[in-house]
PDB file of C-alpha atoms in Angstrom:
ATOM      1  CA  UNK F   1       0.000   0.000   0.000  1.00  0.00           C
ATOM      2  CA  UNK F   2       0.973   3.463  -0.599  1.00  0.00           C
ATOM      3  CA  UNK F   3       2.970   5.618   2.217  1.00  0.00           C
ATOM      4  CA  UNK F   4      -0.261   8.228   2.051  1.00  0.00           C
ATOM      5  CA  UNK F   5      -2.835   5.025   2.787  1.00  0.00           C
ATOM      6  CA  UNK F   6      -0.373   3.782   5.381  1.00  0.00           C
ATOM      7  CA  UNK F   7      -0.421   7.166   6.714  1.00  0.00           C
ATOM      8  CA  UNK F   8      -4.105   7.410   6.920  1.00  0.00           C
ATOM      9  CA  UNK F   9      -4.825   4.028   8.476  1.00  0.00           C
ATOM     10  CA  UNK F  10      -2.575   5.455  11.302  1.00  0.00           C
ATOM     11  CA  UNK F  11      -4.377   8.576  11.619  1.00  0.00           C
ATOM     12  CA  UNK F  12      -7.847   6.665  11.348  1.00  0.00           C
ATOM     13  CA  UNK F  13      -6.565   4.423  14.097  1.00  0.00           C
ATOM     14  CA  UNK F  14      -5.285   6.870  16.386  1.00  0.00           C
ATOM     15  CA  UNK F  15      -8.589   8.679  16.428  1.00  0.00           C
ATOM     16  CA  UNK F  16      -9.958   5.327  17.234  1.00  0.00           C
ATOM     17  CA  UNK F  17      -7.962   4.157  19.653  1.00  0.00           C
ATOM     18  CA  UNK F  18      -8.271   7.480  21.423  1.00  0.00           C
ATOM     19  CA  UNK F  19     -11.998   7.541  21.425  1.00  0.00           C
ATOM     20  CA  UNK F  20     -12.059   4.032  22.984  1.00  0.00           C
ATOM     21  CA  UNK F  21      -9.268   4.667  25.623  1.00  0.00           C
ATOM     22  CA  UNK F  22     -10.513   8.203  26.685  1.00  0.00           C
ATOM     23  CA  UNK F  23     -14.096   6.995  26.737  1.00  0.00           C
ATOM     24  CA  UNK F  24     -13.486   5.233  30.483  1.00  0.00           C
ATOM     25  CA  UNK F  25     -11.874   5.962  33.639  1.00  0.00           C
ATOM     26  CA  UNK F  26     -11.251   2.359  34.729  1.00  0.00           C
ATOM     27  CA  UNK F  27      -7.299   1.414  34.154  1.00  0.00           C
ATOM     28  CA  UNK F  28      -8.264  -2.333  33.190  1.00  0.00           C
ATOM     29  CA  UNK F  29     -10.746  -1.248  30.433  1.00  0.00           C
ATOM     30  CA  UNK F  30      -8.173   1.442  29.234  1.00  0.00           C
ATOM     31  CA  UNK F  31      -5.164  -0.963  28.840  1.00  0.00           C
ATOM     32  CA  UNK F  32      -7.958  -3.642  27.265  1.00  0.00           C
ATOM     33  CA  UNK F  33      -8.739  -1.614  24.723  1.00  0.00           C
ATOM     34  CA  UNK F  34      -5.287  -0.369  24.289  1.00  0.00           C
ATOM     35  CA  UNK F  35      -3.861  -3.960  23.588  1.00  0.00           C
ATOM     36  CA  UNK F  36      -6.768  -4.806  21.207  1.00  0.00           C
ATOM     37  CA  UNK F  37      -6.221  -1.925  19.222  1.00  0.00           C
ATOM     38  CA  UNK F  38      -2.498  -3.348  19.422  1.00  0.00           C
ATOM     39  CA  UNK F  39      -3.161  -6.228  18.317  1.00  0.00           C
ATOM     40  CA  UNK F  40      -5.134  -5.176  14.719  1.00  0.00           C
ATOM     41  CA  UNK F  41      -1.971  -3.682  13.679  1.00  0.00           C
ATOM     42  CA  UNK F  42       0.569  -6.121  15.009  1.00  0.00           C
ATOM     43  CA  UNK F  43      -1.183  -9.447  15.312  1.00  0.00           C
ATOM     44  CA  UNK F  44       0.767 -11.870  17.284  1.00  0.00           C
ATOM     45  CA  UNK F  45       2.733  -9.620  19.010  1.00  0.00           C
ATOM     46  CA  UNK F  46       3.032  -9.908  22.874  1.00  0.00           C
ATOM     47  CA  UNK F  47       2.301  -6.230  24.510  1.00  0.00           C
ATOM     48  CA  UNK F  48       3.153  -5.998  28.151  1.00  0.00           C
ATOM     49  CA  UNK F  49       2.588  -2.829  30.229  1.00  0.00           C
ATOM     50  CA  UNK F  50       4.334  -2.082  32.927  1.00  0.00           C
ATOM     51  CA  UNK F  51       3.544   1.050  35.264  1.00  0.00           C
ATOM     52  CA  UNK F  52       4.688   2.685  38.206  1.00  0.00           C
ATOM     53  CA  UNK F  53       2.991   2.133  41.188  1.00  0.00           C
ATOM     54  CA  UNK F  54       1.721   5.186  43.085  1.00  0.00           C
ATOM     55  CA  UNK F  55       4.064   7.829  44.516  1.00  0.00           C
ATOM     56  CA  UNK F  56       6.703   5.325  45.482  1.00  0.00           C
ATOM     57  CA  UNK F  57       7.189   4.750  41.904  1.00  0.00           C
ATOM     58  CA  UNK F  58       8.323   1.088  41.298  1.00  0.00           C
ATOM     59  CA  UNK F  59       7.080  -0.498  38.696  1.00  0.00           C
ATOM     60  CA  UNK F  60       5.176  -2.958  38.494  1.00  0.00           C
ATOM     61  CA  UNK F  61       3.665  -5.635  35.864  1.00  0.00           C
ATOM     62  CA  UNK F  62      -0.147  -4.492  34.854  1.00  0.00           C
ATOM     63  CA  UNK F  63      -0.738  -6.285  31.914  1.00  0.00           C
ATOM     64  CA  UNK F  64       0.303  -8.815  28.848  1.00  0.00           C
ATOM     65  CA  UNK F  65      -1.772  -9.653  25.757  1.00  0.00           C
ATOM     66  CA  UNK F  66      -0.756 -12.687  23.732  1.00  0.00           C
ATOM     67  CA  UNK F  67       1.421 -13.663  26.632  1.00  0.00           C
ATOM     68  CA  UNK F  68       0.304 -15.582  29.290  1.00  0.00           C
ATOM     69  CA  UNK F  69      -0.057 -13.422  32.153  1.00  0.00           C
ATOM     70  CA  UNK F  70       0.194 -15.451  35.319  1.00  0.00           C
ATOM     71  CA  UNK F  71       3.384 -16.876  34.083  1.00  0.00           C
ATOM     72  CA  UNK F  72       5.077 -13.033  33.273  1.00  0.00           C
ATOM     73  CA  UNK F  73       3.271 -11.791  36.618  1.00  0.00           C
ATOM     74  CA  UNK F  74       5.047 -14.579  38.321  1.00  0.00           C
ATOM     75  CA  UNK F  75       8.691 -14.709  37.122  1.00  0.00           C
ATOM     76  CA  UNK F  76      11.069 -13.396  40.141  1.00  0.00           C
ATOM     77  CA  UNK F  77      13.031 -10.620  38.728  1.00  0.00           C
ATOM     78  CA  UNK F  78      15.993  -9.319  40.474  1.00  0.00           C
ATOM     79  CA  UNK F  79      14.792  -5.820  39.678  1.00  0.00           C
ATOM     80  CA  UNK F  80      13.807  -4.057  36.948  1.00  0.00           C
ATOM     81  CA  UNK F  81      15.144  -5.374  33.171  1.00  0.00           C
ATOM     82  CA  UNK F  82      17.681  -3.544  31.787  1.00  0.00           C
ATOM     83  CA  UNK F  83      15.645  -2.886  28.207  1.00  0.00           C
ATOM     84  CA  UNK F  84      12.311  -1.350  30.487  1.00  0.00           C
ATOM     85  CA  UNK F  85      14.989   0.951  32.761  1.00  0.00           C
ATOM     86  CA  UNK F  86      16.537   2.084  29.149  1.00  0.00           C
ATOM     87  CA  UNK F  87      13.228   3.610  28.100  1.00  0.00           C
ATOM     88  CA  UNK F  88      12.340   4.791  31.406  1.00  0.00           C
ATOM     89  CA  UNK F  89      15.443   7.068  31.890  1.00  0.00           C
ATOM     90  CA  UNK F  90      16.479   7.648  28.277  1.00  0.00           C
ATOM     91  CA  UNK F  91      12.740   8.958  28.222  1.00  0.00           C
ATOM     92  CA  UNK F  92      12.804   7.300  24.786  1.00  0.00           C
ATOM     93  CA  UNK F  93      12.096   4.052  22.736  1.00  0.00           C
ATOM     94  CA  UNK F  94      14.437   1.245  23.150  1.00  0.00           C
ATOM     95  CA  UNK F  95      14.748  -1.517  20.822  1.00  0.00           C
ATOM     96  CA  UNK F  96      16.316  -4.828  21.339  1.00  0.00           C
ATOM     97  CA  UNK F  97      16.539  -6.446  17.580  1.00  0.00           C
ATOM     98  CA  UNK F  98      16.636 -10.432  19.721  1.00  0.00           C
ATOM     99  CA  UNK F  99      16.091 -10.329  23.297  1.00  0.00           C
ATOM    100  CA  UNK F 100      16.830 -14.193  23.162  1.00  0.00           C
ATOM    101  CA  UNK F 101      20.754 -13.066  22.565  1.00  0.00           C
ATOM    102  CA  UNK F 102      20.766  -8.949  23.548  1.00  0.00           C
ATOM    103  CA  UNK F 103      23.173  -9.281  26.604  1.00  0.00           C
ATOM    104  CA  UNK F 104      20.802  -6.829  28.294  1.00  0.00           C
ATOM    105  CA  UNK F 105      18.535  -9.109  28.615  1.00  0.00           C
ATOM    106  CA  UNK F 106      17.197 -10.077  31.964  1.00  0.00           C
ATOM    107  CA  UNK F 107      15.942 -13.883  31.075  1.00  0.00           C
ATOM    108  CA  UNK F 108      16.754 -14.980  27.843  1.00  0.00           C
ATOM    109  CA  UNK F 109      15.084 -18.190  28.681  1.00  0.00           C
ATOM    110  CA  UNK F 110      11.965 -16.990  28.823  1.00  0.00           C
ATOM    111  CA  UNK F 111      11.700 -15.329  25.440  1.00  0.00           C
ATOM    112  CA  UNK F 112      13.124 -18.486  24.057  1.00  0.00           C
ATOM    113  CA  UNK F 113      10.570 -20.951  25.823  1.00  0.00           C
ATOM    114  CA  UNK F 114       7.815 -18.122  24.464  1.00  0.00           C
ATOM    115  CA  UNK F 115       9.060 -17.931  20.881  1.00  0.00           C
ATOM    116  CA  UNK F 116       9.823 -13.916  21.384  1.00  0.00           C
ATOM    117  CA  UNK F 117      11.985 -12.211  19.673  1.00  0.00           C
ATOM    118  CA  UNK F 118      12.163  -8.616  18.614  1.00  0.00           C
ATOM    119  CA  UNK F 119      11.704  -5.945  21.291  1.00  0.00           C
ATOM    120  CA  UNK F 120      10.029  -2.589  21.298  1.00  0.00           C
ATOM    121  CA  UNK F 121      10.073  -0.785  24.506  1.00  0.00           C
ATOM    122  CA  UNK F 122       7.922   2.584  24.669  1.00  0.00           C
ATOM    123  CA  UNK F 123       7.888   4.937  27.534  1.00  0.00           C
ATOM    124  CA  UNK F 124       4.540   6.127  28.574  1.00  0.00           C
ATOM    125  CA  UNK F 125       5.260   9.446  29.028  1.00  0.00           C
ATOM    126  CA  UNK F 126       2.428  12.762  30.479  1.00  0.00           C
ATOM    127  CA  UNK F 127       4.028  15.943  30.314  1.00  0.00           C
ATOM    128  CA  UNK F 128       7.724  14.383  31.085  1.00  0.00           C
ATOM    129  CA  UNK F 129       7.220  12.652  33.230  1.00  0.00           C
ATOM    130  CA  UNK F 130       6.921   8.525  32.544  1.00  0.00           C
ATOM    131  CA  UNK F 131       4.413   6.942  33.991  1.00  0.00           C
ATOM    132  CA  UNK F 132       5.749   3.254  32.606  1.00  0.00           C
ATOM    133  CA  UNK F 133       6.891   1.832  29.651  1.00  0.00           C
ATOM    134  CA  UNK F 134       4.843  -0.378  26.925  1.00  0.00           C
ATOM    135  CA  UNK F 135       6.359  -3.272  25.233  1.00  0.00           C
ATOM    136  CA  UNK F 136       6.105  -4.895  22.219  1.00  0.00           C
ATOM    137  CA  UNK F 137       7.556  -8.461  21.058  1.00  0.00           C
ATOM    138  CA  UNK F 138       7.793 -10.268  18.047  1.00  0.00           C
ATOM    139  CA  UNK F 139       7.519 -13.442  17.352  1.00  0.00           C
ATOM    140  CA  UNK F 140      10.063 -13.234  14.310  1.00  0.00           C
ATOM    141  CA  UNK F 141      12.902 -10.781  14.441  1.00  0.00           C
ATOM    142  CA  UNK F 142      11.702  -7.712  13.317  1.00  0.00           C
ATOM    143  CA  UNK F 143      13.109  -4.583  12.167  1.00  0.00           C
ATOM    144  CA  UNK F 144      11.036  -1.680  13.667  1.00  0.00           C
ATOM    145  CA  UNK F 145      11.083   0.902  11.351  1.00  0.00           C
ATOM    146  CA  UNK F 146      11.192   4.804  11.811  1.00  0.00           C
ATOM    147  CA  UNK F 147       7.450   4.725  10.867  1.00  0.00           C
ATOM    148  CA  UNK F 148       6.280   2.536  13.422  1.00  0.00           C
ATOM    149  CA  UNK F 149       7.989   3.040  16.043  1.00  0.00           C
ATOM    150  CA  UNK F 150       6.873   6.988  15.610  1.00  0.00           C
ATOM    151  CA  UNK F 151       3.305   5.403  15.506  1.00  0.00           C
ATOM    152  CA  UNK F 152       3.601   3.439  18.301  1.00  0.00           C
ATOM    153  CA  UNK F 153       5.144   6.155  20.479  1.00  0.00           C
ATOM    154  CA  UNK F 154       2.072   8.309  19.804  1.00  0.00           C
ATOM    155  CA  UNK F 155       0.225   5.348  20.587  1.00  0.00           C
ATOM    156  CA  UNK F 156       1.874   5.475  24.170  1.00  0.00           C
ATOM    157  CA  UNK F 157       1.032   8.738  24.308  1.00  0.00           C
ATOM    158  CA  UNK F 158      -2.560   8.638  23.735  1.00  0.00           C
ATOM    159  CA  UNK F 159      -2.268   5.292  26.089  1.00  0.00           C
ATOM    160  CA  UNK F 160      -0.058   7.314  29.167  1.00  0.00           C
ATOM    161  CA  UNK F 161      -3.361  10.682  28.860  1.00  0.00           C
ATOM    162  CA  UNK F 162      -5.634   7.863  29.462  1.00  0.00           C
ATOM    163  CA  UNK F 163      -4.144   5.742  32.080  1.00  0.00           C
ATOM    164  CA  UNK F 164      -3.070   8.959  34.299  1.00  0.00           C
ATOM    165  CA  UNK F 165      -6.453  10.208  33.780  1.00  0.00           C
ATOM    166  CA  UNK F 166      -7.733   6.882  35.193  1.00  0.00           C
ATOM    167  CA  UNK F 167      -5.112   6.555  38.283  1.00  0.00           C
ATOM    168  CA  UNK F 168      -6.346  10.385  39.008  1.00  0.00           C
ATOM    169  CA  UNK F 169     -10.074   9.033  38.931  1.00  0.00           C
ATOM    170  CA  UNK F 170      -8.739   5.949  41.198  1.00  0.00           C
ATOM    171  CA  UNK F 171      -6.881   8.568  43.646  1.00  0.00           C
ATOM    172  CA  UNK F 172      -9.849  10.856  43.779  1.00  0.00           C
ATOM    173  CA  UNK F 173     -12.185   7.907  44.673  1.00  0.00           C
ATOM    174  CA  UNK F 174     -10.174   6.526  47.285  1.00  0.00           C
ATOM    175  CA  UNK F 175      -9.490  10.080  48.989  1.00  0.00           C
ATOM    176  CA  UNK F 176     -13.414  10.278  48.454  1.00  0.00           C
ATOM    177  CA  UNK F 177     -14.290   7.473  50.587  1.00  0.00           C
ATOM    178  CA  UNK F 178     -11.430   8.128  53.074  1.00  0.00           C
ATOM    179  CA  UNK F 179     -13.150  11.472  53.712  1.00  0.00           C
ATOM    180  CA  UNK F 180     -16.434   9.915  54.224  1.00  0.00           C
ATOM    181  CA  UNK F 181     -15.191   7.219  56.721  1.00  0.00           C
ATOM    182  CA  UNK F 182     -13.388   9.912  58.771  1.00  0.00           C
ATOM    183  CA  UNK F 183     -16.463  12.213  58.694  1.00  0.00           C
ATOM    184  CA  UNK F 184     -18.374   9.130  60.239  1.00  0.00           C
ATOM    185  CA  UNK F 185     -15.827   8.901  62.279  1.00  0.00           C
ATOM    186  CA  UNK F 186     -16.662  12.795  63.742  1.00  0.00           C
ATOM    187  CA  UNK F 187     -20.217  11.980  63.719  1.00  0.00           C
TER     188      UNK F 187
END
């Protein structure tokens, strides 16, 4: 297809995916559609999202389509992976062309015994500051080019609006009901 169609598929998509991912305020839903969205342009690929938790900002595993999620909830890591840490502080996409032989690799194994190959990592970034990073693996080495990975960064950044939006929502519903069981409290 031509560059022009290519480019307005993206732009067609985008709009999409931003409709669906702005249209709730509930993280799961948000990261749902996110990944399914994902997965029309990159079928097969495994997306994993990892976020930081709260104020004291470690990260933490959210979610994983076309993974199996118990089983990359459940690996011990040491700490975070070198690749996710890359993207985090370079504030910037990091790509690892075979994670089963990059030496920055955390477990090799593990991509092997998946069949994953090529790595995308994509910080999630609201006004500079990252809020986690967004992965995406191949199942065949892959050469991400200029164009997608530009398309998938914008993704993230439609994706990081909508998932701060929805930890705000989460905050201000907790504080809510904090309030309302100390005002009992008084009473």
């Amino acid at each position: 297809i031509t560059e022009r169609k290519r480019s307005e598929q993206h732009l067609a998509s985008l709009h999409e995916i931003n409709i669906a991912i702005t249209s709730s305020l509930d993280l799961h839903a948000v990261l749902n559609v996110l990944m399914e969205k994902i997965d029309l342009f990159l079928p097969y690929t495994a997306v994993l999202v990892w976020l930081r938790n709260g104020e004291g900002g470690l990260l933490e595993r959210a979610a994983s389509w076309n993974l199996n999620e118990e089983e990359w909830k459940g690996r011990k890591l040491t700490g975070t992976p070198s690749l996710v840490k890359a993207a985090i502080e370079g504030k910037a996409p990091v790509v690892a062309e075979n994670v089963q032989t990059d030496p920055r690799t955390l477990d090799p194994d593990f991509y092997r015994r998946h069949g994953l190959v090529s790595y995308l990592g994509v910080p999630l970034l609201v006004k500079d500051e990252v809020l986690g990073v967004l992965v995406f693996l191949t199942r065949e080495e892959h050469q991400f080019t200029k164009e997608e990975i530009e398309f998938l960064s914008t993704l993230a950044g439609q994706a990081a609006v909508a998932i701060h939006n929805a930890q705000l929502h989460e905050q201000t519903k907790n504080q809510a009901a904090e309030l309302d069981r100390a005002k009992k409290d008084l009473e």
